[in-house]
């Protein structure tokens, strides 16, 4: 009876263990639900969104998300000279990119499961860097038409 109970407890405990999360290949759609550029004004901020997508794909802590969003804002402002456009995009990603949203552009979208604001382990950082290196080596053009 004790052996059977021990097997049951072990099986129950193992069934509750989460599977190892895996990181999907990097993808980007540029600025997601926002235009990538203003052709009539000869302004292009897509590269800012592409770098922002790298951070969102990997995910991490709430502080890392805040830093990525602030970097997007600074990049857009520098690329366009428009603080109002930069602020609009910043507010959009702050309100729409939360990790609990079931969207393709949420914080940590590269992981098979929602990680929330969980920091990446050293192994996960290495995995992300390897995947990005593969992407850069194989991508002739990214979502912005350049090459990440």
mmCIF file with all atom_site columns, C-alpha atoms in Angstrom:
data_model
loop_
_atom_site.group_PDB
_atom_site.id
_atom_site.type_symbol
_atom_site.label_atom_id
_atom_site.label_alt_id
_atom_site.label_comp_id
_atom_site.label_asym_id
_atom_site.label_entity_id
_atom_site.label_seq_id
_atom_site.pdbx_PDB_ins_code
_atom_site.Cartn_x
_atom_site.Cartn_y
_atom_site.Cartn_z
_atom_site.occupancy
_atom_site.B_iso_or_equiv
_atom_site.pdbx_formal_charge
_atom_site.auth_seq_id
_atom_site.auth_comp_id
_atom_site.auth_asym_id
_atom_site.auth_atom_id
_atom_site.pdbx_PDB_model_num
ATOM 1   C CA . UNK A 1 1   ? 0.000  0.000  0.000   1.00 0.00 ? 1   UNK A CA 1
ATOM 2   C CA . UNK A 1 2   ? 2.815  2.391  0.814   1.00 0.00 ? 2   UNK A CA 1
ATOM 3   C CA . UNK A 1 3   ? 4.563  1.686  -2.497  1.00 0.00 ? 3   UNK A CA 1
ATOM 4   C CA . UNK A 1 4   ? 1.344  2.290  -4.449  1.00 0.00 ? 4   UNK A CA 1
ATOM 5   C CA . UNK A 1 5   ? 0.712  5.517  -2.545  1.00 0.00 ? 5   UNK A CA 1
ATOM 6   C CA . UNK A 1 6   ? 4.284  6.642  -3.243  1.00 0.00 ? 6   UNK A CA 1
ATOM 7   C CA . UNK A 1 7   ? 3.866  5.983  -6.974  1.00 0.00 ? 7   UNK A CA 1
ATOM 8   C CA . UNK A 1 8   ? 0.588  7.905  -6.989  1.00 0.00 ? 8   UNK A CA 1
ATOM 9   C CA . UNK A 1 9   ? 2.147  10.893 -5.221  1.00 0.00 ? 9   UNK A CA 1
ATOM 10  C CA . UNK A 1 10  ? 5.128  10.872 -7.592  1.00 0.00 ? 10  UNK A CA 1
ATOM 11  C CA . UNK A 1 11  ? 2.893  10.663 -10.660 1.00 0.00 ? 11  UNK A CA 1
ATOM 12  C CA . UNK A 1 12  ? 0.665  13.448 -9.330  1.00 0.00 ? 12  UNK A CA 1
ATOM 13  C CA . UNK A 1 13  ? 3.642  15.673 -8.572  1.00 0.00 ? 13  UNK A CA 1
ATOM 14  C CA . UNK A 1 14  ? 5.152  15.137 -12.017 1.00 0.00 ? 14  UNK A CA 1
ATOM 15  C CA . UNK A 1 15  ? 1.871  15.837 -13.774 1.00 0.00 ? 15  UNK A CA 1
ATOM 16  C CA . UNK A 1 16  ? 1.800  19.294 -12.192 1.00 0.00 ? 16  UNK A CA 1
ATOM 17  C CA . UNK A 1 17  ? 5.291  20.239 -13.383 1.00 0.00 ? 17  UNK A CA 1
ATOM 18  C CA . UNK A 1 18  ? 5.191  22.744 -16.184 1.00 0.00 ? 18  UNK A CA 1
ATOM 19  C CA . UNK A 1 19  ? 6.775  21.666 -19.438 1.00 0.00 ? 19  UNK A CA 1
ATOM 20  C CA . UNK A 1 20  ? 9.952  23.442 -20.420 1.00 0.00 ? 20  UNK A CA 1
ATOM 21  C CA . UNK A 1 21  ? 9.007  26.540 -22.338 1.00 0.00 ? 21  UNK A CA 1
ATOM 22  C CA . UNK A 1 22  ? 10.623 26.912 -25.697 1.00 0.00 ? 22  UNK A CA 1
ATOM 23  C CA . UNK A 1 23  ? 11.400 29.997 -27.692 1.00 0.00 ? 23  UNK A CA 1
ATOM 24  C CA . UNK A 1 24  ? 9.918  30.114 -31.177 1.00 0.00 ? 24  UNK A CA 1
ATOM 25  C CA . UNK A 1 25  ? 11.882 31.548 -34.115 1.00 0.00 ? 25  UNK A CA 1
ATOM 26  C CA . UNK A 1 26  ? 12.030 35.334 -34.184 1.00 0.00 ? 26  UNK A CA 1
ATOM 27  C CA . UNK A 1 27  ? 9.328  37.072 -36.187 1.00 0.00 ? 27  UNK A CA 1
ATOM 28  C CA . UNK A 1 28  ? 8.481  40.711 -36.707 1.00 0.00 ? 28  UNK A CA 1
ATOM 29  C CA . UNK A 1 29  ? 5.704  42.501 -38.513 1.00 0.00 ? 29  UNK A CA 1
ATOM 30  C CA . UNK A 1 30  ? 7.335  45.891 -38.190 1.00 0.00 ? 30  UNK A CA 1
ATOM 31  C CA . UNK A 1 31  ? 5.223  48.273 -36.138 1.00 0.00 ? 31  UNK A CA 1
ATOM 32  C CA . UNK A 1 32  ? 2.349  45.801 -35.652 1.00 0.00 ? 32  UNK A CA 1
ATOM 33  C CA . UNK A 1 33  ? -0.889 47.810 -35.636 1.00 0.00 ? 33  UNK A CA 1
ATOM 34  C CA . UNK A 1 34  ? 0.831  51.103 -36.486 1.00 0.00 ? 34  UNK A CA 1
ATOM 35  C CA . UNK A 1 35  ? 2.274  52.344 -39.811 1.00 0.00 ? 35  UNK A CA 1
ATOM 36  C CA . UNK A 1 36  ? 5.972  51.580 -40.337 1.00 0.00 ? 36  UNK A CA 1
ATOM 37  C CA . UNK A 1 37  ? 6.728  54.831 -42.111 1.00 0.00 ? 37  UNK A CA 1
ATOM 38  C CA . UNK A 1 38  ? 5.269  58.011 -43.577 1.00 0.00 ? 38  UNK A CA 1
ATOM 39  C CA . UNK A 1 39  ? 6.358  57.858 -47.201 1.00 0.00 ? 39  UNK A CA 1
ATOM 40  C CA . UNK A 1 40  ? 4.925  61.252 -48.082 1.00 0.00 ? 40  UNK A CA 1
ATOM 41  C CA . UNK A 1 41  ? 7.111  62.820 -45.384 1.00 0.00 ? 41  UNK A CA 1
ATOM 42  C CA . UNK A 1 42  ? 10.098 60.619 -46.203 1.00 0.00 ? 42  UNK A CA 1
ATOM 43  C CA . UNK A 1 43  ? 10.185 59.395 -42.605 1.00 0.00 ? 43  UNK A CA 1
ATOM 44  C CA . UNK A 1 44  ? 10.840 55.801 -41.619 1.00 0.00 ? 44  UNK A CA 1
ATOM 45  C CA . UNK A 1 45  ? 10.755 54.472 -38.062 1.00 0.00 ? 45  UNK A CA 1
ATOM 46  C CA . UNK A 1 46  ? 10.331 50.768 -38.827 1.00 0.00 ? 46  UNK A CA 1
ATOM 47  C CA . UNK A 1 47  ? 13.867 49.968 -37.635 1.00 0.00 ? 47  UNK A CA 1
ATOM 48  C CA . UNK A 1 48  ? 12.815 51.252 -34.198 1.00 0.00 ? 48  UNK A CA 1
ATOM 49  C CA . UNK A 1 49  ? 9.906  48.796 -34.169 1.00 0.00 ? 49  UNK A CA 1
ATOM 50  C CA . UNK A 1 50  ? 12.103 45.943 -35.324 1.00 0.00 ? 50  UNK A CA 1
ATOM 51  C CA . UNK A 1 51  ? 14.498 46.406 -32.398 1.00 0.00 ? 51  UNK A CA 1
ATOM 52  C CA . UNK A 1 52  ? 11.483 46.772 -30.104 1.00 0.00 ? 52  UNK A CA 1
ATOM 53  C CA . UNK A 1 53  ? 10.137 43.471 -31.452 1.00 0.00 ? 53  UNK A CA 1
ATOM 54  C CA . UNK A 1 54  ? 13.386 41.734 -30.515 1.00 0.00 ? 54  UNK A CA 1
ATOM 55  C CA . UNK A 1 55  ? 12.881 42.822 -26.906 1.00 0.00 ? 55  UNK A CA 1
ATOM 56  C CA . UNK A 1 56  ? 9.177  41.872 -26.922 1.00 0.00 ? 56  UNK A CA 1
ATOM 57  C CA . UNK A 1 57  ? 9.898  38.493 -28.531 1.00 0.00 ? 57  UNK A CA 1
ATOM 58  C CA . UNK A 1 58  ? 12.399 37.624 -25.770 1.00 0.00 ? 58  UNK A CA 1
ATOM 59  C CA . UNK A 1 59  ? 10.388 39.097 -22.916 1.00 0.00 ? 59  UNK A CA 1
ATOM 60  C CA . UNK A 1 60  ? 11.775 39.359 -19.417 1.00 0.00 ? 60  UNK A CA 1
ATOM 61  C CA . UNK A 1 61  ? 11.053 41.590 -16.456 1.00 0.00 ? 61  UNK A CA 1
ATOM 62  C CA . UNK A 1 62  ? 8.672  44.537 -16.186 1.00 0.00 ? 62  UNK A CA 1
ATOM 63  C CA . UNK A 1 63  ? 11.712 46.833 -15.932 1.00 0.00 ? 63  UNK A CA 1
ATOM 64  C CA . UNK A 1 64  ? 13.098 45.397 -19.201 1.00 0.00 ? 64  UNK A CA 1
ATOM 65  C CA . UNK A 1 65  ? 9.761  46.042 -20.907 1.00 0.00 ? 65  UNK A CA 1
ATOM 66  C CA . UNK A 1 66  ? 9.715  49.607 -19.612 1.00 0.00 ? 66  UNK A CA 1
ATOM 67  C CA . UNK A 1 67  ? 13.261 50.130 -20.925 1.00 0.00 ? 67  UNK A CA 1
ATOM 68  C CA . UNK A 1 68  ? 12.344 48.657 -24.337 1.00 0.00 ? 68  UNK A CA 1
ATOM 69  C CA . UNK A 1 69  ? 9.304  50.937 -24.583 1.00 0.00 ? 69  UNK A CA 1
ATOM 70  C CA . UNK A 1 70  ? 11.349 53.988 -23.617 1.00 0.00 ? 70  UNK A CA 1
ATOM 71  C CA . UNK A 1 71  ? 13.984 53.026 -26.193 1.00 0.00 ? 71  UNK A CA 1
ATOM 72  C CA . UNK A 1 72  ? 11.256 52.794 -28.857 1.00 0.00 ? 72  UNK A CA 1
ATOM 73  C CA . UNK A 1 73  ? 10.018 56.248 -27.919 1.00 0.00 ? 73  UNK A CA 1
ATOM 74  C CA . UNK A 1 74  ? 13.516 57.739 -28.105 1.00 0.00 ? 74  UNK A CA 1
ATOM 75  C CA . UNK A 1 75  ? 14.278 56.048 -31.426 1.00 0.00 ? 75  UNK A CA 1
ATOM 76  C CA . UNK A 1 76  ? 11.028 57.241 -33.042 1.00 0.00 ? 76  UNK A CA 1
ATOM 77  C CA . UNK A 1 77  ? 11.554 60.779 -31.753 1.00 0.00 ? 77  UNK A CA 1
ATOM 78  C CA . UNK A 1 78  ? 15.123 60.830 -33.088 1.00 0.00 ? 78  UNK A CA 1
ATOM 79  C CA . UNK A 1 79  ? 14.171 59.253 -36.438 1.00 0.00 ? 79  UNK A CA 1
ATOM 80  C CA . UNK A 1 80  ? 11.215 61.533 -37.102 1.00 0.00 ? 80  UNK A CA 1
ATOM 81  C CA . UNK A 1 81  ? 11.792 64.657 -35.053 1.00 0.00 ? 81  UNK A CA 1
ATOM 82  C CA . UNK A 1 82  ? 8.254  64.216 -33.746 1.00 0.00 ? 82  UNK A CA 1
ATOM 83  C CA . UNK A 1 83  ? 7.891  63.857 -29.999 1.00 0.00 ? 83  UNK A CA 1
ATOM 84  C CA . UNK A 1 84  ? 4.096  63.607 -30.408 1.00 0.00 ? 84  UNK A CA 1
ATOM 85  C CA . UNK A 1 85  ? 4.415  60.578 -32.731 1.00 0.00 ? 85  UNK A CA 1
ATOM 86  C CA . UNK A 1 86  ? 6.940  59.005 -30.358 1.00 0.00 ? 86  UNK A CA 1
ATOM 87  C CA . UNK A 1 87  ? 4.634  59.585 -27.381 1.00 0.00 ? 87  UNK A CA 1
ATOM 88  C CA . UNK A 1 88  ? 1.649  58.137 -29.267 1.00 0.00 ? 88  UNK A CA 1
ATOM 89  C CA . UNK A 1 89  ? 3.568  54.969 -30.113 1.00 0.00 ? 89  UNK A CA 1
ATOM 90  C CA . UNK A 1 90  ? 4.906  54.715 -26.567 1.00 0.00 ? 90  UNK A CA 1
ATOM 91  C CA . UNK A 1 91  ? 1.419  54.969 -25.062 1.00 0.00 ? 91  UNK A CA 1
ATOM 92  C CA . UNK A 1 92  ? 0.186  52.374 -27.553 1.00 0.00 ? 92  UNK A CA 1
ATOM 93  C CA . UNK A 1 93  ? 2.794  49.775 -26.640 1.00 0.00 ? 93  UNK A CA 1
ATOM 94  C CA . UNK A 1 94  ? 2.431  50.472 -22.918 1.00 0.00 ? 94  UNK A CA 1
ATOM 95  C CA . UNK A 1 95  ? -1.324 49.875 -23.039 1.00 0.00 ? 95  UNK A CA 1
ATOM 96  C CA . UNK A 1 96  ? -1.474 47.162 -25.714 1.00 0.00 ? 96  UNK A CA 1
ATOM 97  C CA . UNK A 1 97  ? 1.663  45.074 -25.174 1.00 0.00 ? 97  UNK A CA 1
ATOM 98  C CA . UNK A 1 98  ? 0.987  43.627 -21.737 1.00 0.00 ? 98  UNK A CA 1
ATOM 99  C CA . UNK A 1 99  ? 2.111  39.993 -21.407 1.00 0.00 ? 99  UNK A CA 1
ATOM 100 C CA . UNK A 1 100 ? -1.287 38.671 -20.349 1.00 0.00 ? 100 UNK A CA 1
ATOM 101 C CA . UNK A 1 101 ? -2.948 39.791 -23.581 1.00 0.00 ? 101 UNK A CA 1
ATOM 102 C CA . UNK A 1 102 ? -3.376 36.889 -26.061 1.00 0.00 ? 102 UNK A CA 1
ATOM 103 C CA . UNK A 1 103 ? -1.865 38.796 -28.982 1.00 0.00 ? 103 UNK A CA 1
ATOM 104 C CA . UNK A 1 104 ? 1.007  38.109 -31.353 1.00 0.00 ? 104 UNK A CA 1
ATOM 105 C CA . UNK A 1 105 ? 2.729  41.327 -30.255 1.00 0.00 ? 105 UNK A CA 1
ATOM 106 C CA . UNK A 1 106 ? 2.533  40.974 -26.460 1.00 0.00 ? 106 UNK A CA 1
ATOM 107 C CA . UNK A 1 107 ? 5.571  41.062 -24.153 1.00 0.00 ? 107 UNK A CA 1
ATOM 108 C CA . UNK A 1 108 ? 7.308  37.681 -24.434 1.00 0.00 ? 108 UNK A CA 1
ATOM 109 C CA . UNK A 1 109 ? 5.443  36.642 -27.605 1.00 0.00 ? 109 UNK A CA 1
ATOM 110 C CA . UNK A 1 110 ? 8.262  34.341 -28.667 1.00 0.00 ? 110 UNK A CA 1
ATOM 111 C CA . UNK A 1 111 ? 7.635  31.840 -25.889 1.00 0.00 ? 111 UNK A CA 1
ATOM 112 C CA . UNK A 1 112 ? 5.240  28.932 -26.267 1.00 0.00 ? 112 UNK A CA 1
ATOM 113 C CA . UNK A 1 113 ? 3.530  29.884 -22.999 1.00 0.00 ? 113 UNK A CA 1
ATOM 114 C CA . UNK A 1 114 ? 2.824  33.236 -21.408 1.00 0.00 ? 114 UNK A CA 1
ATOM 115 C CA . UNK A 1 115 ? 5.818  33.964 -19.180 1.00 0.00 ? 115 UNK A CA 1
ATOM 116 C CA . UNK A 1 116 ? 4.485  37.190 -17.726 1.00 0.00 ? 116 UNK A CA 1
ATOM 117 C CA . UNK A 1 117 ? 7.345  39.292 -16.383 1.00 0.00 ? 117 UNK A CA 1
ATOM 118 C CA . UNK A 1 118 ? 9.661  36.396 -15.596 1.00 0.00 ? 118 UNK A CA 1
ATOM 119 C CA . UNK A 1 119 ? 13.381 37.090 -15.962 1.00 0.00 ? 119 UNK A CA 1
ATOM 120 C CA . UNK A 1 120 ? 15.252 34.988 -18.506 1.00 0.00 ? 120 UNK A CA 1
ATOM 121 C CA . UNK A 1 121 ? 17.765 32.462 -17.278 1.00 0.00 ? 121 UNK A CA 1
ATOM 122 C CA . UNK A 1 122 ? 21.297 32.470 -18.702 1.00 0.00 ? 122 UNK A CA 1
ATOM 123 C CA . UNK A 1 123 ? 20.327 29.452 -20.789 1.00 0.00 ? 123 UNK A CA 1
ATOM 124 C CA . UNK A 1 124 ? 17.293 31.275 -22.184 1.00 0.00 ? 124 UNK A CA 1
ATOM 125 C CA . UNK A 1 125 ? 19.365 34.367 -23.008 1.00 0.00 ? 125 UNK A CA 1
ATOM 126 C CA . UNK A 1 126 ? 21.830 32.149 -24.872 1.00 0.00 ? 126 UNK A CA 1
ATOM 127 C CA . UNK A 1 127 ? 18.951 30.420 -26.679 1.00 0.00 ? 127 UNK A CA 1
ATOM 128 C CA . UNK A 1 128 ? 17.546 33.811 -27.757 1.00 0.00 ? 128 UNK A CA 1
ATOM 129 C CA . UNK A 1 129 ? 20.936 35.030 -28.981 1.00 0.00 ? 129 UNK A CA 1
ATOM 130 C CA . UNK A 1 130 ? 21.422 31.845 -31.008 1.00 0.00 ? 130 UNK A CA 1
ATOM 131 C CA . UNK A 1 131 ? 17.997 32.160 -32.618 1.00 0.00 ? 131 UNK A CA 1
ATOM 132 C CA . UNK A 1 132 ? 18.625 35.822 -33.463 1.00 0.00 ? 132 UNK A CA 1
ATOM 133 C CA . UNK A 1 133 ? 21.999 34.976 -35.003 1.00 0.00 ? 133 UNK A CA 1
ATOM 134 C CA . UNK A 1 134 ? 20.293 32.350 -37.164 1.00 0.00 ? 134 UNK A CA 1
ATOM 135 C CA . UNK A 1 135 ? 17.615 34.860 -38.143 1.00 0.00 ? 135 UNK A CA 1
ATOM 136 C CA . UNK A 1 136 ? 20.158 37.489 -39.094 1.00 0.00 ? 136 UNK A CA 1
ATOM 137 C CA . UNK A 1 137 ? 22.204 34.972 -41.096 1.00 0.00 ? 137 UNK A CA 1
ATOM 138 C CA . UNK A 1 138 ? 19.216 33.647 -43.036 1.00 0.00 ? 138 UNK A CA 1
ATOM 139 C CA . UNK A 1 139 ? 16.998 36.727 -43.414 1.00 0.00 ? 139 UNK A CA 1
ATOM 140 C CA . UNK A 1 140 ? 17.613 38.541 -46.664 1.00 0.00 ? 140 UNK A CA 1
ATOM 141 C CA . UNK A 1 141 ? 15.145 41.207 -45.628 1.00 0.00 ? 141 UNK A CA 1
ATOM 142 C CA . UNK A 1 142 ? 13.231 41.707 -42.413 1.00 0.00 ? 142 UNK A CA 1
ATOM 143 C CA . UNK A 1 143 ? 9.802  43.251 -41.870 1.00 0.00 ? 143 UNK A CA 1
ATOM 144 C CA . UNK A 1 144 ? 11.295 46.665 -42.612 1.00 0.00 ? 144 UNK A CA 1
ATOM 145 C CA . UNK A 1 145 ? 12.939 45.594 -45.852 1.00 0.00 ? 145 UNK A CA 1
ATOM 146 C CA . UNK A 1 146 ? 16.443 45.966 -44.485 1.00 0.00 ? 146 UNK A CA 1
ATOM 147 C CA . UNK A 1 147 ? 18.300 43.224 -42.677 1.00 0.00 ? 147 UNK A CA 1
ATOM 148 C CA . UNK A 1 148 ? 18.180 43.110 -38.906 1.00 0.00 ? 148 UNK A CA 1
#
